[in-house]
Short mmCIF file of C-alpha atoms in Angstrom, two decimals:
data_model
loop_
_atom_site.label_atom_id
_atom_site.label_comp_id
_atom_site.label_asym_id
_atom_site.label_seq_id
_atom_site.Cartn_x
_atom_site.Cartn_y
_atom_site.Cartn_z
CA MET A 1033 0.33 0.03 0.07
CA ASP A 1034 1.31 3.60 -0.73
CA LEU A 1035 0.92 5.41 2.44
CA THR A 1036 1.66 8.83 1.08
CA GLU A 1037 -1.02 11.52 1.57
CA THR A 1038 -0.91 14.68 -0.68
CA GLU A 1039 -1.75 18.31 0.37
CA ILE A 1040 -5.07 19.58 -1.50
CA SER A 1041 -5.18 23.16 0.43
CA SER A 1042 -3.97 24.88 3.40
CA LYS A 1043 -5.39 27.74 5.25
CA GLN A 1044 -3.22 30.20 7.39
CA ILE A 1045 -4.69 30.88 10.92
CA PHE A 1046 -1.92 32.43 12.65
CA THR A 1047 1.72 33.88 11.80
CA GLY A 1048 3.35 34.16 15.16
CA ARG A 1049 7.11 35.36 16.56
CA ILE A 1050 7.83 31.42 17.20
CA VAL A 1051 5.41 29.44 15.61
CA ASP A 1052 2.86 29.52 12.55
CA LEU A 1053 -0.40 27.39 12.71
CA ALA A 1054 -2.05 26.20 9.40
CA VAL A 1055 -5.10 23.79 8.65
CA ARG A 1056 -4.46 21.63 5.87
CA THR A 1057 -6.69 19.64 3.97
CA ILE A 1058 -4.89 16.18 2.79
CA LYS A 1059 -5.80 13.57 0.19
CA LEU A 1060 -5.64 10.22 2.35
CA PRO A 1061 -4.16 6.81 0.74
CA ASN A 1062 -7.71 5.73 0.07
CA GLY A 1063 -8.70 8.79 -2.02
CA GLU A 1064 -10.94 10.15 0.96
CA THR A 1065 -9.82 13.80 2.43
CA ALA A 1066 -8.72 14.76 5.81
CA SER A 1067 -7.75 17.80 8.00
CA ARG A 1068 -4.34 18.20 9.70
CA GLU A 1069 -3.55 20.95 12.05
CA ILE A 1070 0.11 21.76 11.50
CA VAL A 1071 2.24 23.99 13.40
CA LYS A 1072 5.46 25.29 12.06
CA HIS A 1073 8.33 26.12 14.43
CA GLN A 1074 12.12 27.09 13.79
CA PRO A 1075 14.90 24.45 14.07
CA ALA A 1076 16.77 24.55 16.95
CA SER A 1077 20.33 23.22 18.18
CA ALA A 1078 20.82 21.45 21.69
CA ALA A 1079 24.23 19.86 22.91
CA ILE A 1080 25.49 17.40 25.49
CA ALA A 1081 28.42 19.32 27.03
CA VAL A 1082 30.78 17.38 29.26
CA ASN A 1083 33.31 19.23 31.61
CA ASP A 1084 36.48 17.31 32.77
CA LYS A 1085 34.83 16.00 35.97
CA GLN A 1086 32.48 14.08 33.85
CA GLU A 1087 29.60 16.19 34.44
CA MET A 1088 26.69 17.33 32.13
CA LEU A 1089 25.65 21.09 31.75
CA LEU A 1090 22.10 21.84 32.31
CA VAL A 1091 20.09 24.92 32.19
CA GLU A 1092 17.33 25.77 34.79
CA GLN A 1093 14.36 27.96 33.43
CA TRP A 1094 10.67 28.61 33.45
CA ARG A 1095 8.50 26.68 30.92
CA GLU A 1096 5.32 28.54 30.28
CA PRO A 1097 3.56 26.00 28.74
CA ILE A 1098 3.83 23.66 31.31
CA LYS A 1099 4.23 26.22 34.26
CA GLU A 1100 7.11 24.38 35.40
CA LEU A 1101 11.04 25.22 36.12
CA THR A 1102 12.92 22.61 34.25
CA LEU A 1103 16.58 21.55 33.86
CA GLU A 1104 17.30 20.82 30.06
CA ILE A 1105 20.45 20.65 28.27
CA PRO A 1106 21.56 23.93 26.46
CA ALA A 1107 19.58 24.67 23.26
CA GLY A 1108 18.34 27.39 21.17
CA LEU A 1109 16.43 28.55 17.98
CA ILE A 1110 18.76 28.51 15.04
CA ASP A 1111 18.48 32.32 13.84
CA GLU A 1112 19.75 34.26 10.45
CA THR A 1113 22.70 35.27 11.94
CA ASP A 1114 23.73 31.52 12.27
CA ALA A 1115 26.00 29.89 9.76
CA SER A 1116 24.93 26.43 10.46
CA PRO A 1117 23.26 24.48 13.25
CA LEU A 1118 26.76 24.04 14.96
CA ASP A 1119 27.08 27.61 14.83
CA ALA A 1120 23.94 28.11 16.55
CA MET A 1121 24.99 25.82 19.09
CA LYS A 1122 28.52 27.56 19.86
CA ARG A 1123 26.70 30.67 20.22
CA GLU A 1124 24.01 29.07 22.70
CA LEU A 1125 27.26 27.33 24.75
CA ASN A 1126 28.56 30.70 24.87
CA GLU A 1127 24.82 32.72 25.90
CA GLU A 1128 23.70 29.94 28.11
CA GLY A 1129 26.64 28.78 29.95
CA GLY A 1130 29.40 31.01 29.29
CA TYR A 1131 31.47 28.11 27.75
CA ARG A 1132 33.66 27.47 24.56
CA ALA A 1133 34.05 24.10 23.41
CA ASP A 1134 37.25 22.57 21.62
CA TYR A 1135 35.64 19.37 20.77
CA TRP A 1136 32.79 19.04 18.81
CA GLU A 1137 30.63 15.95 17.38
CA LYS A 1138 27.05 15.92 15.76
CA ILE A 1139 25.12 13.18 17.43
CA THR A 1140 22.09 13.24 15.42
CA GLU A 1141 19.08 15.39 14.15
CA PHE A 1142 15.31 14.76 14.76
CA TYR A 1143 11.77 16.24 14.76
CA SER A 1144 10.19 16.67 18.28
CA SER A 1145 6.73 15.36 17.45
CA PRO A 1146 6.28 15.15 13.60
CA GLY A 1147 2.76 14.27 14.08
CA PHE A 1148 1.72 17.89 14.60
CA THR A 1149 4.89 20.20 14.16
CA ASN A 1150 8.12 20.33 11.63
CA GLU A 1151 10.25 21.29 14.53
CA LYS A 1152 13.76 19.91 14.01
CA LEU A 1153 16.49 19.88 16.59
CA TYR A 1154 20.01 18.92 16.02
CA LEU A 1155 21.85 17.52 18.74
CA PHE A 1156 25.63 17.83 19.33
CA TYR A 1157 28.29 16.46 21.98
CA CYS A 1158 31.06 18.57 23.03
CA ASP A 1159 33.70 18.51 25.66
CA THR A 1160 37.26 20.36 26.30
CA LEU A 1161 35.48 23.24 27.73
CA THR A 1162 36.80 26.70 28.44
CA LYS A 1163 34.79 29.55 30.72
CA LEU A 1164 34.77 32.61 28.74
CA THR A 1165 35.72 36.01 30.12
CA ASP A 1166 33.40 37.60 27.26
CA LYS A 1167 29.99 35.98 27.66
CA ARG A 1168 27.38 37.07 25.45
CA GLU A 1169 24.11 38.21 26.78
CA LEU A 1170 21.06 36.16 26.97
CA ASP A 1171 18.00 37.59 25.07
CA PRO A 1172 16.00 39.98 27.08
CA ASP A 1173 13.32 37.90 27.85
CA GLU A 1174 15.37 34.99 28.74
CA PHE A 1175 16.21 34.04 32.27
CA LEU A 1176 18.17 31.05 33.33
CA THR A 1177 21.07 29.52 35.44
CA SER A 1178 23.23 26.86 34.61
CA HIS A 1179 24.35 23.70 36.54
CA TRP A 1180 26.73 20.67 36.40
CA PHE A 1181 25.45 17.34 36.98
CA SER A 1182 27.12 13.68 36.92
CA LEU A 1183 25.10 10.93 35.65
CA ALA A 1184 24.18 9.63 38.70
CA GLU A 1185 22.83 12.87 39.68
CA LEU A 1186 21.12 13.22 36.54
CA LYS A 1187 19.15 10.08 37.08
CA ARG A 1188 18.25 11.03 40.50
CA LEU A 1189 16.82 14.44 39.27
CA SER A 1190 15.14 12.27 36.68
CA ALA A 1191 13.51 10.13 39.12
CA GLN A 1192 12.47 13.25 41.05
CA GLY A 1193 10.81 14.51 38.04
CA LYS A 1194 13.09 17.53 37.60
CA ILE A 1195 14.32 16.36 34.02
CA VAL A 1196 10.86 16.32 32.08
CA ASP A 1197 11.69 17.11 28.38
CA ALA A 1198 12.16 14.69 25.60
CA LYS A 1199 15.74 15.89 24.41
CA THR A 1200 17.29 15.91 27.76
CA LEU A 1201 16.42 12.23 28.40
CA TYR A 1202 17.60 11.43 25.23
CA ALA A 1203 20.67 13.13 26.00
CA MET A 1204 21.50 11.51 29.11
CA SER A 1205 20.80 7.82 27.45
CA VAL A 1206 23.07 8.90 24.74
CA TRP A 1207 26.04 9.82 27.00
CA GLU A 1208 25.25 6.85 29.45
CA ASN A 1209 25.65 4.79 26.09
CA MET A 1210 28.95 6.37 25.20
CA LEU A 1211 29.95 5.65 29.14
CA LEU A 1212 29.23 2.02 29.23
CA THR A 1213 30.57 1.04 25.67
CA GLY A 1214 33.74 3.45 26.43
CA ALA A 1215 32.84 4.99 23.13
CA ASP A 1216 34.20 8.42 23.82
CA ALA A 1217 33.40 10.54 21.23
CA LYS A 1218 36.86 11.50 20.44
CA GLU A 1219 38.20 7.93 19.64
CA MET B 1122 17.46 34.35 41.36
CA ASP B 1123 13.76 33.32 41.44
CA LEU B 1124 13.01 32.24 37.57
CA THR B 1125 9.63 31.70 37.97
CA GLU B 1126 7.61 33.69 35.57
CA THR B 1127 3.48 34.46 36.16
CA GLU B 1128 0.68 35.04 33.74
CA ILE B 1129 -0.90 38.06 33.19
CA SER B 1130 -3.34 37.29 30.36
CA SER B 1131 -3.85 35.02 27.60
CA LYS B 1132 -5.84 35.23 24.60
CA GLN B 1133 -7.11 32.11 22.75
CA ILE B 1134 -6.18 32.00 18.83
CA PHE B 1135 -7.10 28.66 17.68
CA THR B 1136 -9.24 25.74 19.32
CA GLY B 1137 -8.74 22.73 16.99
CA ARG B 1138 -9.52 19.10 16.93
CA ILE B 1139 -5.76 18.37 17.97
CA VAL B 1140 -4.03 21.40 19.00
CA ASP B 1141 -5.08 24.74 20.72
CA LEU B 1142 -3.19 27.82 20.15
CA ALA B 1143 -3.02 30.87 22.93
CA VAL B 1144 -0.76 34.03 23.19
CA ARG B 1145 -0.02 34.55 26.69
CA THR B 1146 1.45 37.82 28.13
CA ILE B 1147 3.98 36.94 31.12
CA LYS B 1148 5.83 38.55 33.89
CA LEU B 1149 9.32 37.86 33.74
CA PRO B 1150 11.76 37.36 36.79
CA ASN B 1151 12.67 41.10 36.42
CA GLY B 1152 9.54 42.66 36.31
CA GLU B 1153 8.87 43.15 32.62
CA THR B 1154 6.48 41.70 30.14
CA ALA B 1155 6.79 39.36 27.41
CA SER B 1156 4.68 37.46 25.06
CA ARG B 1157 4.57 33.76 24.70
CA GLU B 1158 2.99 31.57 21.96
CA ILE B 1159 1.59 28.24 23.44
CA VAL B 1160 0.51 25.21 21.70
CA LYS B 1161 -1.97 23.13 23.89
CA HIS B 1162 -1.69 19.47 22.63
CA GLN B 1163 -3.38 15.92 24.14
CA PRO B 1164 -1.27 13.65 26.07
CA ALA B 1165 -0.02 10.51 24.01
CA SER B 1166 1.34 7.21 24.94
CA ALA B 1167 4.28 5.12 23.02
CA ALA B 1168 5.78 1.92 23.40
CA ILE B 1169 9.23 -0.14 22.86
CA ALA B 1170 7.58 -3.49 22.08
CA VAL B 1171 10.23 -6.07 21.58
CA ASN B 1172 9.24 -9.55 19.96
CA ASP B 1173 10.83 -13.16 21.00
CA LYS B 1174 13.50 -12.56 18.43
CA GLN B 1175 14.69 -9.49 19.82
CA GLU B 1176 13.16 -7.26 17.29
CA MET B 1177 11.33 -3.75 17.90
CA LEU B 1178 7.77 -2.70 16.42
CA LEU B 1179 7.92 0.14 14.37
CA VAL B 1180 4.94 1.53 12.34
CA GLU B 1181 5.43 3.35 8.88
CA GLN B 1182 2.97 6.50 8.18
CA TRP B 1183 3.06 9.93 6.56
CA ARG B 1184 3.54 12.71 8.69
CA GLU B 1185 1.91 15.77 7.05
CA PRO B 1186 4.03 18.57 8.92
CA ILE B 1187 7.34 17.05 7.39
CA LYS B 1188 5.98 15.47 4.13
CA GLU B 1189 7.64 12.27 5.11
CA LEU B 1190 7.03 8.59 5.52
CA THR B 1191 8.50 7.60 8.91
CA LEU B 1192 9.10 4.87 11.02
CA GLU B 1193 8.29 5.18 14.62
CA ILE B 1194 7.39 3.58 17.52
CA PRO B 1195 3.72 2.81 17.95
CA ALA B 1196 2.22 5.68 19.73
CA GLY B 1197 -1.10 7.48 19.88
CA LEU B 1198 -3.36 10.22 21.78
CA ILE B 1199 -4.84 9.15 25.23
CA ASP B 1200 -8.60 9.43 24.79
CA GLU B 1201 -11.77 9.74 26.99
CA THR B 1202 -12.45 5.76 26.85
CA ASP B 1203 -8.86 5.17 27.88
CA ALA B 1204 -8.60 4.60 31.79
CA SER B 1205 -5.09 5.32 31.80
CA PRO B 1206 -1.86 5.89 29.90
CA LEU B 1207 -0.99 2.31 30.13
CA ASP B 1208 -4.74 1.46 28.75
CA ALA B 1209 -4.32 4.03 25.90
CA MET B 1210 -0.95 2.06 25.05
CA LYS B 1211 -2.43 -1.41 25.32
CA ARG B 1212 -5.56 -0.11 22.71
CA GLU B 1213 -2.58 1.46 20.26
CA LEU B 1214 -0.65 -1.76 20.18
CA ASN B 1215 -3.84 -3.76 19.43
CA GLU B 1216 -5.07 -1.11 16.71
CA GLU B 1217 -1.50 0.01 14.98
CA GLY B 1218 0.00 -3.60 15.41
CA GLY B 1219 -2.39 -6.21 15.97
CA TYR B 1220 -0.70 -7.45 19.21
CA ARG B 1221 -1.49 -7.97 22.78
CA ALA B 1222 1.47 -7.87 25.10
CA ASP B 1223 1.78 -9.83 28.75
CA TYR B 1224 4.75 -7.81 30.19
CA TRP B 1225 4.40 -4.08 30.68
CA GLU B 1226 6.67 -1.53 32.20
CA LYS B 1227 6.54 1.92 32.66
CA ILE B 1228 9.94 3.61 31.36
CA THR B 1229 9.25 7.45 31.67
CA GLU B 1230 6.96 10.03 30.72
CA PHE B 1231 8.39 13.49 29.35
CA TYR B 1232 7.26 16.58 27.46
CA SER B 1233 8.22 16.49 23.78
CA SER B 1234 9.32 20.05 23.30
CA PRO B 1235 8.35 22.29 26.69
CA GLY B 1236 9.41 25.53 25.12
CA PHE B 1237 6.08 26.09 23.33
CA THR B 1238 3.91 23.04 23.63
CA ASN B 1239 2.30 21.09 26.80
CA GLU B 1240 2.37 17.72 24.47
CA LYS B 1241 3.16 14.78 27.11
CA LEU B 1242 4.29 11.32 26.16
CA TYR B 1243 4.24 8.34 28.36
CA LEU B 1244 6.69 5.64 27.17
CA PHE B 1245 6.30 1.85 28.17
CA TYR B 1246 8.42 -1.02 27.50
CA CYS B 1247 6.57 -4.35 26.64
CA ASP B 1248 7.20 -7.64 25.50
CA THR B 1249 5.84 -11.28 25.51
CA LEU B 1250 3.27 -10.61 22.68
CA THR B 1251 0.79 -12.37 21.33
CA LYS B 1252 -0.76 -11.77 17.62
CA LEU B 1253 -4.33 -11.09 17.88
CA THR B 1254 -7.17 -12.46 15.83
CA ASP B 1255 -9.59 -9.52 16.84
CA LYS B 1256 -7.53 -6.72 15.87
CA ARG B 1257 -9.38 -3.27 16.48
CA GLU B 1258 -9.74 -0.91 13.28
CA LEU B 1259 -7.57 2.12 13.07
CA ASP B 1260 -8.86 5.41 12.98
CA PRO B 1261 -11.00 6.38 9.57
CA ASP B 1262 -8.15 8.83 8.69
CA GLU B 1263 -5.22 6.94 9.82
CA PHE B 1264 -3.09 4.65 7.12
CA LEU B 1265 -0.13 2.46 8.40
CA THR B 1266 1.72 -0.50 8.07
CA SER B 1267 4.01 -2.19 11.05
CA HIS B 1268 7.38 -3.77 10.57
CA TRP B 1269 9.75 -5.43 13.37
CA PHE B 1270 13.68 -4.66 13.35
CA SER B 1271 16.80 -5.80 15.11
CA LEU B 1272 18.76 -3.10 16.93
CA ALA B 1273 21.44 -3.25 14.14
CA GLU B 1274 18.68 -2.58 11.52
CA LEU B 1275 17.39 0.15 13.59
CA LYS B 1276 20.67 1.57 13.63
CA ARG B 1277 21.20 1.46 9.98
CA LEU B 1278 17.62 2.90 9.37
CA SER B 1279 18.39 5.61 11.71
CA ALA B 1280 21.79 6.28 9.93
CA GLN B 1281 19.77 6.61 6.52
CA GLY B 1282 17.34 9.24 7.97
CA LYS B 1283 14.48 6.69 7.98
CA ILE B 1284 13.78 7.22 11.54
CA VAL B 1285 13.39 11.18 12.37
CA ASP B 1286 11.66 11.52 15.48
CA ALA B 1287 12.70 12.11 19.03
CA LYS B 1288 10.51 9.29 20.94
CA THR B 1289 12.00 6.62 18.39
CA LEU B 1290 15.78 7.65 18.77
CA TYR B 1291 15.06 7.83 22.69
CA ALA B 1292 13.38 4.48 22.57
CA MET B 1293 16.25 3.08 20.57
CA SER B 1294 18.64 4.26 23.10
CA VAL B 1295 17.06 3.13 26.05
CA TRP B 1296 16.62 -0.48 24.68
CA GLU B 1297 20.23 -0.49 23.43
CA ASN B 1298 20.82 0.37 27.20
CA MET B 1299 18.86 -2.56 28.52
CA LEU B 1300 20.67 -4.99 26.24
CA LEU B 1301 24.25 -3.55 27.33
CA THR B 1302 23.80 -3.55 30.83
CA GLY B 1303 21.51 -6.86 30.59
CA ALA B 1304 18.83 -4.82 32.42
CA ASP B 1305 16.18 -7.03 30.94
CA ALA B 1306 13.08 -5.42 32.03
CA LYS B 1307 11.92 -8.34 33.97
CA GLU B 1308 14.69 -8.63 36.02
#
């Protein structure tokens, strides 16, 4: 069976600063039509940043959609000034943590929830960090603090419900795999 | 610094079948105001379903937001008829795969992308599967096929860009950890 669906028409509902919303009419594989609500969202970069003490960097910030303070890996939208997803992540690591990393590796790229949104994330691993003296400013509406945690501490925080987002849980699992298999990114 | 932000007002933009969109005005930690675009989405359940040959179940389906056929772990929205997230997942495993599982374990719960949406996912592990003779119907606008893959095959599919969503990559990493540490869910 050919599972491909085709767009018949699309109605723009909202054009915002971060998200756009459209309702699209599509043709199903059986020829019938159906409606899909689609949220467009800019792509973002995120990083597993590990220091020399084998601790991972998390940032604490308020997330209004869930009205919670969360601990997440550093991440941010890729904007027009960024030459690439990696460039965006280097900027975010500076802004959110105040660090430069000398070793970088791309882990993967993925969609957050492709059933309703095209938001894409580029995930990197980095280490060999240096604290910067010329840290860049956060965005004016961005408030966060940064913290370092060992894998054991991360697992405890996750069990306590303090780590609640997909990318950070995935990052923890990837890092644990790297430690378990001795597959240090640099080898 | 207290990072908590407070809602001042909220304007409903769209109320849909799957998502709602609001623009909320909030008070920042420094007393200034800012605007946040917030997408409400029903919670969903997903499962790492493993058969006796140590293969994981994926479903192939069209994802209109990214206009791609994807391979993802079975998942679905939790609806009013479901007594619990686990109940929803048992129903989905029947609808999407045609299977019943006799062993179930909760892995974790998480938000897909809490910067802009409250979509929450409950992730389960299950095995000891039986093919059902009384498979339930899919939703009328849902078309998919199901397939089994070993961990090595999953890694190859991921490298080929056929597995592109956060929950499935996370599920693969969790399952790989379980296999590496011998932490079979049943022990």
